[in-house]
Amino acid sequence: MTHLNLEDQFQAKIDAETKIEPKDWMPEAYRKTLIRQISQHAHSEIVGMLPEGNWITRAPSLRRKLILLAKVQDEAGHGLYLYSAAETLGANRDELVQQLLTGKAKYSSIFNYPTTSWADIGAIGWLVDGAAIMNQVMLTRASYGPYARAMVRICKEESFHQRQGYEIMMTMAKGSPAQKQMAQDALNRWWWPSLMMFGPKDDDSAHSEQSMKWKIKRKSNDELRQQFVDVTVPQAEYLGLTIPDPDLQWNEDRGHYDFGEINWEEFWNVVKGNGPCNRQRIQARVKAYEDGAWVREAAVAYAEKKDQRKLVSPKAQAEAA
Ligand code: BYC
């Protein structure tokens, strides 16, 4: 069977909506694309714990603290499922983590912005988790089985995250004038970076065409961004808050909201490592990795000890005699 045949058969499977599983034949470029996207996604979940983790000790009540702790722990869990999904493609987890720690790997631009007030925790849940769900619901139908299945659970948890964020925004927006102002300020700072989460414009998106053909992506960056704006504008109206975009308006003909131009220079600057918190985020991950060295060493020592015991078990000794 020629190589071309294998590729044709692979594409036919994708076209017939058959999931690709770890041991199935796949083009190397498909494997590489998935490892790239899934590992970037895993890193985003892990780095994404940092801006919110910043507020755990300062949550305004015990209830808020418990909820935030649970949410941040969920993000760690998402990172772990995703690293496992990348491993099913033959990726080495240690290598992926090293790529993050050395600044070689990308992760979502959004997590390079600071969380300066409690209202930011509301805005992140509402907007950042909201944008993440919009993108990830499509990924539950991705052609690669382990990725698609991980997304199902992740989406359920993200939808709880989105609601907790919106509930914080609702409490603040209906609170004192100072609280409402904090909520508005958080919306002003998080709106545009949230729209950037969907990636470059379709015309500038290097991977979209091939990823759509392989059904890794089912909707384009611009389609998802538009969908996000359309559902979020009425939510802001309900809160009595103003989206910081003078060009935002309903377009009757298109049946969608028109919105202003994203600052792409800012986007690429953050993606290339020069956002407000990029260095701080990587430093925090490096410190966590170094501080956790003893846990990894202890786990390896324990596994070795267990293996040794197996070697000298009574059964093994009897067999040896
Ligand atoms: N930030 O060709 P394109 C969460 C890169 S975390 C940084 O359109 P693609 C949460 C892109 O990687 C959930 N880089 O790429 C956690 C590519 O660079 P490379 C995060 C970006 O892959 C904690 C280049 O730009 N979600 O929910 O077809 C607390 C060209 O882009 C960004 C995911 O990770 C960006 N925003 O499409 C709270 C979803 N955008 O690799 C919440 C999974 C683009 O060629 N990922 N780039 O060097 C995806 O769905 C896709 O990778 C994207 C981009 C839609 C993001």
Short mmCIF file of C-alpha atoms and ligand atoms in Angstrom, two decimals:
data_model
loop_
_atom_site.label_atom_id
_atom_site.label_comp_id
_atom_site.label_asym_id
_atom_site.label_seq_id
_atom_site.Cartn_x
_atom_site.Cartn_y
_atom_site.Cartn_z
CA MET A 1 0.00 0.00 0.00
CA THR A 2 1.46 3.35 -0.96
CA HIS A 3 1.82 6.29 1.37
CA LEU A 4 -0.69 8.26 -0.68
CA ASN A 5 -3.25 5.53 -0.16
CA LEU A 6 -2.82 5.70 3.57
CA GLU A 7 -3.33 9.46 3.52
CA ASP A 8 -6.42 9.11 1.33
CA GLN A 9 -7.86 6.48 3.63
CA PHE A 10 -7.13 8.65 6.63
CA GLN A 11 -8.93 11.64 5.09
CA ALA A 12 -11.85 9.39 4.12
CA LYS A 13 -12.18 8.34 7.77
CA ILE A 14 -12.17 11.97 8.86
CA ASP A 15 -14.77 12.84 6.22
CA ALA A 16 -16.94 9.97 7.43
CA GLU A 17 -16.72 11.35 11.01
CA THR A 18 -14.85 8.28 12.30
CA LYS A 19 -12.70 9.20 15.30
CA ILE A 20 -8.96 8.72 15.01
CA GLU A 21 -7.59 6.73 17.94
CA PRO A 22 -3.99 6.61 19.28
CA LYS A 23 -2.92 3.40 17.53
CA ASP A 24 -4.46 4.29 14.16
CA TRP A 25 -2.21 5.34 11.31
CA MET A 26 -2.07 9.13 10.97
CA PRO A 27 0.04 11.55 8.91
CA GLU A 28 3.00 12.90 10.86
CA ALA A 29 1.77 16.45 10.28
CA TYR A 30 -1.60 15.59 11.91
CA ARG A 31 0.23 14.16 14.93
CA LYS A 32 2.47 17.24 15.13
CA THR A 33 -0.44 19.67 14.85
CA LEU A 34 -2.31 17.89 17.60
CA ILE A 35 0.70 17.75 19.93
CA ARG A 36 1.22 21.48 19.31
CA GLN A 37 -2.38 22.46 19.97
CA ILE A 38 -3.03 20.06 22.86
CA SER A 39 0.20 20.94 24.66
CA GLN A 40 -0.43 24.69 24.20
CA HIS A 41 -3.88 24.07 25.58
CA ALA A 42 -2.47 22.13 28.58
CA HIS A 43 0.05 24.89 29.29
CA SER A 44 -2.77 27.47 29.13
CA GLU A 45 -4.72 25.60 31.79
CA ILE A 46 -1.65 25.42 34.06
CA VAL A 47 -0.49 29.02 33.56
CA GLY A 48 -4.15 30.06 33.78
CA MET A 49 -4.15 29.03 37.44
CA LEU A 50 -1.77 31.89 38.27
CA PRO A 51 -3.84 35.06 37.72
CA GLU A 52 -6.75 33.62 39.71
CA GLY A 53 -4.52 31.94 42.29
CA ASN A 54 -3.39 35.47 43.07
CA TRP A 55 -6.79 36.13 44.72
CA ILE A 56 -7.29 32.94 46.76
CA THR A 57 -5.88 34.47 49.95
CA ARG A 58 -7.86 37.68 49.40
CA ALA A 59 -11.27 36.32 48.43
CA PRO A 60 -13.93 38.45 50.15
CA SER A 61 -15.65 35.57 52.00
CA LEU A 62 -15.14 31.93 52.93
CA ARG A 63 -17.74 30.90 50.35
CA ARG A 64 -15.96 32.82 47.59
CA LYS A 65 -12.64 31.36 48.66
CA LEU A 66 -13.94 27.77 48.53
CA ILE A 67 -15.42 28.31 45.08
CA LEU A 68 -12.24 29.91 43.74
CA LEU A 69 -10.07 27.14 45.19
CA ALA A 70 -12.26 24.52 43.51
CA LYS A 71 -12.10 26.37 40.20
CA VAL A 72 -8.33 26.75 40.23
CA GLN A 73 -7.98 23.04 41.09
CA ASP A 74 -10.24 22.20 38.15
CA GLU A 75 -7.81 24.04 35.86
CA ALA A 76 -4.96 21.86 37.15
CA GLY A 77 -7.07 18.79 36.37
CA HIS A 78 -7.72 20.07 32.83
CA GLY A 79 -3.98 20.51 32.33
CA LEU A 80 -3.39 16.93 33.45
CA TYR A 81 -6.02 15.39 31.13
CA LEU A 82 -4.56 17.36 28.27
CA TYR A 83 -0.94 16.37 28.92
CA SER A 84 -2.20 12.76 29.00
CA ALA A 85 -4.00 13.27 25.68
CA ALA A 86 -0.72 14.59 24.21
CA GLU A 87 1.09 11.51 25.55
CA THR A 88 -1.28 9.24 23.60
CA LEU A 89 0.31 10.79 20.49
CA GLY A 90 3.79 9.79 21.61
CA ALA A 91 4.73 13.15 23.16
CA ASN A 92 6.98 13.10 26.20
CA ARG A 93 5.43 15.03 29.10
CA ASP A 94 8.77 16.12 30.57
CA GLU A 95 9.79 17.56 27.23
CA LEU A 96 6.51 19.44 26.91
CA VAL A 97 6.92 20.92 30.39
CA GLN A 98 10.51 21.91 29.58
CA GLN A 99 9.25 23.73 26.47
CA LEU A 100 6.95 25.77 28.70
CA LEU A 101 9.60 26.52 31.31
CA THR A 102 12.16 27.63 28.73
CA GLY A 103 9.68 29.92 27.00
CA LYS A 104 9.66 27.86 23.76
CA ALA A 105 6.03 26.81 24.02
CA LYS A 106 3.07 29.09 23.52
CA TYR A 107 0.11 29.32 25.87
CA SER A 108 -2.98 31.51 25.66
CA SER A 109 -2.17 35.22 25.51
CA ILE A 110 -4.94 36.01 28.00
CA PHE A 111 -3.00 34.75 31.01
CA ASN A 112 -0.33 37.40 30.60
CA TYR A 113 -2.57 40.15 31.96
CA PRO A 114 -2.63 41.04 35.67
CA THR A 115 -5.55 40.56 38.06
CA THR A 116 -5.63 43.84 39.95
CA SER A 117 -9.02 43.66 41.69
CA TRP A 118 -11.52 41.09 42.96
CA ALA A 119 -13.83 42.03 40.08
CA ASP A 120 -11.21 40.55 37.74
CA ILE A 121 -12.09 37.12 39.12
CA GLY A 122 -15.66 37.74 38.01
CA ALA A 123 -14.56 39.03 34.61
CA ILE A 124 -12.26 36.04 34.04
CA GLY A 125 -15.00 33.52 34.82
CA TRP A 126 -17.56 35.35 32.71
CA LEU A 127 -15.41 36.34 29.73
CA VAL A 128 -12.32 34.12 29.71
CA ASP A 129 -14.09 30.89 30.63
CA GLY A 130 -16.96 32.01 28.39
CA ALA A 131 -14.59 32.39 25.43
CA ALA A 132 -12.88 29.11 26.33
CA ILE A 133 -16.21 27.24 26.26
CA MET A 134 -17.14 28.75 22.91
CA ASN A 135 -13.93 27.34 21.46
CA GLN A 136 -13.96 24.05 23.36
CA VAL A 137 -17.53 23.01 22.57
CA MET A 138 -16.38 22.71 18.97
CA LEU A 139 -13.37 20.70 20.17
CA THR A 140 -15.64 18.06 21.74
CA ARG A 141 -16.21 17.06 18.11
CA ALA A 142 -12.51 17.12 17.15
CA SER A 143 -11.44 14.18 15.01
CA TYR A 144 -8.89 12.87 17.54
CA GLY A 145 -10.76 10.70 20.07
CA PRO A 146 -8.76 11.33 23.27
CA TYR A 147 -8.79 15.12 22.76
CA ALA A 148 -12.51 15.22 21.96
CA ARG A 149 -13.38 13.09 25.00
CA ALA A 150 -11.23 15.18 27.37
CA MET A 151 -13.10 18.24 26.12
CA VAL A 152 -16.50 16.89 27.13
CA ARG A 153 -15.63 16.89 30.81
CA ILE A 154 -13.64 20.10 30.58
CA CYS A 155 -16.60 21.91 29.01
CA LYS A 156 -18.91 20.83 31.83
CA GLU A 157 -16.49 22.25 34.38
CA GLU A 158 -15.89 25.41 32.37
CA SER A 159 -19.59 26.06 32.27
CA PHE A 160 -19.67 26.04 36.10
CA HIS A 161 -16.69 28.44 36.00
CA GLN A 162 -18.47 30.77 33.63
CA ARG A 163 -21.53 30.89 35.87
CA GLN A 164 -19.54 31.58 39.02
CA GLY A 165 -17.83 34.48 37.21
CA TYR A 166 -21.10 35.91 35.98
CA GLU A 167 -22.56 35.61 39.47
CA ILE A 168 -19.65 37.65 40.89
CA MET A 169 -20.21 40.28 38.18
CA MET A 170 -23.94 40.32 38.94
CA THR A 171 -23.33 40.83 42.66
CA MET A 172 -20.90 43.67 42.00
CA ALA A 173 -22.88 45.31 39.22
CA LYS A 174 -25.98 45.42 41.43
CA GLY A 175 -23.96 46.47 44.51
CA SER A 176 -22.71 49.90 45.62
CA PRO A 177 -21.63 52.48 43.01
CA ALA A 178 -17.99 51.68 43.90
CA GLN A 179 -18.57 47.94 43.31
CA LYS A 180 -20.31 48.63 40.00
CA GLN A 181 -17.36 50.79 38.99
CA MET A 182 -14.96 47.92 39.81
CA ALA A 183 -17.03 45.57 37.66
CA GLN A 184 -17.00 48.07 34.77
CA ASP A 185 -13.26 48.59 35.12
CA ALA A 186 -12.66 44.81 35.00
CA LEU A 187 -14.83 44.55 31.86
CA ASN A 188 -12.87 47.42 30.28
CA ARG A 189 -9.57 45.63 30.85
CA TRP A 190 -10.62 42.05 30.00
CA TRP A 191 -12.89 42.59 26.97
CA TRP A 192 -10.31 43.03 24.23
CA PRO A 193 -7.85 40.41 25.52
CA SER A 194 -10.80 37.95 25.66
CA LEU A 195 -11.53 38.56 21.96
CA MET A 196 -7.83 37.90 21.24
CA MET A 197 -8.12 34.42 22.79
CA PHE A 198 -9.70 33.18 19.55
CA GLY A 199 -6.44 33.77 17.72
CA PRO A 200 -5.49 35.82 14.64
CA LYS A 201 -7.99 36.80 11.96
CA ASP A 202 -8.81 33.93 9.60
CA ASP A 203 -6.70 35.50 6.85
CA ASP A 204 -3.67 35.48 9.16
CA SER A 205 -4.29 32.09 10.76
CA ALA A 206 -1.48 29.79 9.65
CA HIS A 207 -3.03 26.50 10.73
CA SER A 208 -6.79 26.96 10.29
CA GLU A 209 -7.22 25.66 6.75
CA GLN A 210 -5.46 22.35 7.38
CA SER A 211 -6.90 21.94 10.88
CA MET A 212 -10.43 22.44 9.52
CA LYS A 213 -9.78 19.87 6.77
CA TRP A 214 -8.66 17.41 9.44
CA LYS A 215 -11.65 18.40 11.59
CA ILE A 216 -9.45 19.27 14.53
CA LYS A 217 -11.08 22.70 14.32
CA ARG A 218 -14.73 22.83 13.25
CA LYS A 219 -15.17 26.59 13.25
CA SER A 220 -12.78 29.34 12.28
CA ASN A 221 -11.22 31.84 14.69
CA ASP A 222 -13.40 34.68 13.36
CA GLU A 223 -16.60 32.60 13.42
CA LEU A 224 -16.08 31.72 17.09
CA ARG A 225 -15.14 35.30 17.99
CA GLN A 226 -18.36 36.56 16.37
CA GLN A 227 -20.39 33.93 18.20
CA PHE A 228 -18.81 35.01 21.50
CA VAL A 229 -19.59 38.70 20.89
CA ASP A 230 -23.18 37.85 19.94
CA VAL A 231 -23.88 35.94 23.17
CA THR A 232 -21.91 38.23 25.48
CA VAL A 233 -23.35 41.63 24.52
CA PRO A 234 -26.83 40.86 25.96
CA GLN A 235 -25.18 39.50 29.12
CA ALA A 236 -23.34 42.84 29.58
CA GLU A 237 -26.62 44.69 28.98
CA TYR A 238 -28.31 42.61 31.67
CA LEU A 239 -25.53 43.59 34.08
CA GLY A 240 -25.99 47.27 33.15
CA LEU A 241 -22.33 47.45 32.09
CA THR A 242 -20.90 48.98 28.93
CA ILE A 243 -18.66 47.04 26.54
CA PRO A 244 -15.63 49.26 25.81
CA ASP A 245 -16.12 49.39 22.04
CA PRO A 246 -17.67 52.48 20.39
CA ASP A 247 -18.09 50.55 17.12
CA LEU A 248 -20.19 47.82 18.67
CA GLN A 249 -23.66 47.70 17.13
CA TRP A 250 -26.29 45.25 15.97
CA ASN A 251 -26.24 44.70 12.24
CA GLU A 252 -29.75 43.77 11.13
CA ASP A 253 -28.61 42.54 7.70
CA ARG A 254 -25.94 40.24 8.99
CA GLY A 255 -27.90 39.17 12.07
CA HIS A 256 -24.76 39.72 14.14
CA TYR A 257 -23.07 42.46 16.13
CA ASP A 258 -20.45 44.52 14.28
CA PHE A 259 -17.48 45.28 16.47
CA GLY A 260 -14.28 47.34 16.36
CA GLU A 261 -10.83 46.32 15.21
CA ILE A 262 -8.69 44.33 17.62
CA ASN A 263 -5.25 45.75 18.41
CA TRP A 264 -3.26 43.03 16.62
CA GLU A 265 0.03 44.65 17.49
CA GLU A 266 -0.77 44.15 21.16
CA PHE A 267 -1.84 40.55 20.47
CA TRP A 268 1.40 39.56 18.71
CA ASN A 269 3.45 41.40 21.29
CA VAL A 270 1.88 39.32 24.07
CA VAL A 271 2.16 36.08 22.05
CA LYS A 272 5.86 36.77 21.48
CA GLY A 273 6.51 37.02 25.22
CA ASN A 274 6.32 40.77 25.81
CA GLY A 275 2.94 41.16 27.52
CA PRO A 276 2.54 42.72 30.96
CA CYS A 277 3.07 39.46 32.91
CA ASN A 278 4.80 36.97 30.56
CA ARG A 279 8.08 36.91 32.49
CA GLN A 280 6.36 36.75 35.86
CA ARG A 281 4.21 33.80 34.73
CA ILE A 282 7.17 31.75 33.49
CA GLN A 283 9.17 32.57 36.62
CA ALA A 284 6.29 31.34 38.77
CA ARG A 285 6.15 28.05 36.84
CA VAL A 286 9.93 27.58 37.04
CA LYS A 287 9.83 28.16 40.80
CA ALA A 288 6.95 25.68 41.21
CA TYR A 289 8.89 23.12 39.15
CA GLU A 290 12.05 23.57 41.22
CA ASP A 291 10.20 23.58 44.54
CA GLY A 292 8.44 20.37 43.50
CA ALA A 293 11.67 18.51 42.65
CA TRP A 294 11.63 16.61 45.96
CA VAL A 295 8.14 15.26 45.22
CA ARG A 296 9.27 13.88 41.86
CA GLU A 297 12.43 12.42 43.41
CA ALA A 298 10.43 10.80 46.24
CA ALA A 299 7.95 9.32 43.75
CA VAL A 300 10.77 7.82 41.66
CA ALA A 301 12.54 6.46 44.79
CA TYR A 302 9.27 4.89 45.96
CA ALA A 303 8.64 3.28 42.56
CA GLU A 304 12.18 1.90 42.52
CA LYS A 305 11.78 0.49 46.04
CA LYS A 306 8.54 -1.22 45.00
CA ASP A 307 10.27 -2.73 41.97
CA GLN A 308 13.11 -3.98 44.19
CA ARG A 309 10.61 -5.62 46.55
CA LYS A 310 8.96 -7.37 43.64
CA LEU A 311 12.33 -8.78 42.62
CA VAL A 312 12.98 -10.31 46.05
CA SER A 313 9.40 -11.38 46.85
CA PRO A 314 9.04 -14.91 48.38
CA LYS A 315 7.56 -16.11 45.13
CA ALA A 316 10.51 -14.73 43.20
CA GLN A 317 12.93 -16.31 45.70
CA ALA A 318 11.19 -19.68 45.51
CA GLU A 319 11.29 -19.54 41.76
CA ALA A 320 14.97 -18.63 41.88
CA ALA A 321 15.81 -21.59 44.21
N1 BYC B 1 -2.52 33.08 22.49
O1 BYC B 1 -2.95 29.48 13.01
P1 BYC B 1 -3.53 29.89 14.30
C1 BYC B 1 -8.85 28.14 29.98
C2 BYC B 1 -0.83 31.19 18.03
S1 BYC B 1 -7.47 27.75 29.05
C3 BYC B 1 -1.29 32.61 22.18
O2 BYC B 1 -4.91 30.47 14.27
P2 BYC B 1 -4.49 27.50 15.67
C4 BYC B 1 -8.70 28.63 31.33
C5 BYC B 1 -1.00 29.77 17.55
O3 BYC B 1 -0.64 28.86 18.56
C6 BYC B 1 -8.11 27.32 27.47
N2 BYC B 1 -0.98 32.13 20.96
O4 BYC B 1 -3.46 28.66 15.36
C7 BYC B 1 -7.64 28.23 32.12
C8 BYC B 1 -0.07 29.75 16.37
O5 BYC B 1 1.29 29.67 16.81
P3 BYC B 1 2.26 28.38 16.49
C9 BYC B 1 -7.26 27.80 26.36
C10 BYC B 1 -1.98 32.07 20.04
O6 BYC B 1 -3.83 26.57 16.60
C11 BYC B 1 -7.48 28.77 33.38
C12 BYC B 1 -0.24 31.15 15.79
O7 BYC B 1 -0.71 31.96 16.86
N3 BYC B 1 -7.85 27.26 25.15
O8 BYC B 1 -9.91 27.99 29.50
O9 BYC B 1 -5.07 26.94 14.42
C13 BYC B 1 -8.38 29.72 33.87
C14 BYC B 1 -1.21 31.20 14.61
O10 BYC B 1 -2.57 30.94 15.04
C15 BYC B 1 -3.28 32.50 20.33
C16 BYC B 1 -7.13 26.61 24.22
O11 BYC B 1 -5.95 26.44 24.35
C17 BYC B 1 -3.55 33.03 21.61
N4 BYC B 1 -4.76 33.50 21.95
O12 BYC B 1 -5.71 28.25 16.42
C18 BYC B 1 -9.45 30.10 33.08
C19 BYC B 1 -7.90 26.06 23.04
N5 BYC B 1 -4.04 32.33 19.23
O13 BYC B 1 1.69 27.23 17.26
C20 BYC B 1 -9.64 29.56 31.84
C21 BYC B 1 -7.12 25.14 22.13
C22 BYC B 1 -3.24 31.81 18.29
O14 BYC B 1 2.22 28.15 15.01
N6 BYC B 1 -6.51 25.83 21.04
N7 BYC B 1 -2.00 31.67 18.77
O15 BYC B 1 3.62 28.77 17.00
C23 BYC B 1 -7.13 26.21 19.91
O16 BYC B 1 -8.33 26.02 19.76
C24 BYC B 1 -6.31 26.84 18.82
O17 BYC B 1 -4.95 26.52 19.06
C25 BYC B 1 -6.48 28.39 18.73
C26 BYC B 1 -5.51 28.92 17.63
C27 BYC B 1 -7.91 28.72 18.29
C28 BYC B 1 -6.15 29.08 20.04
#
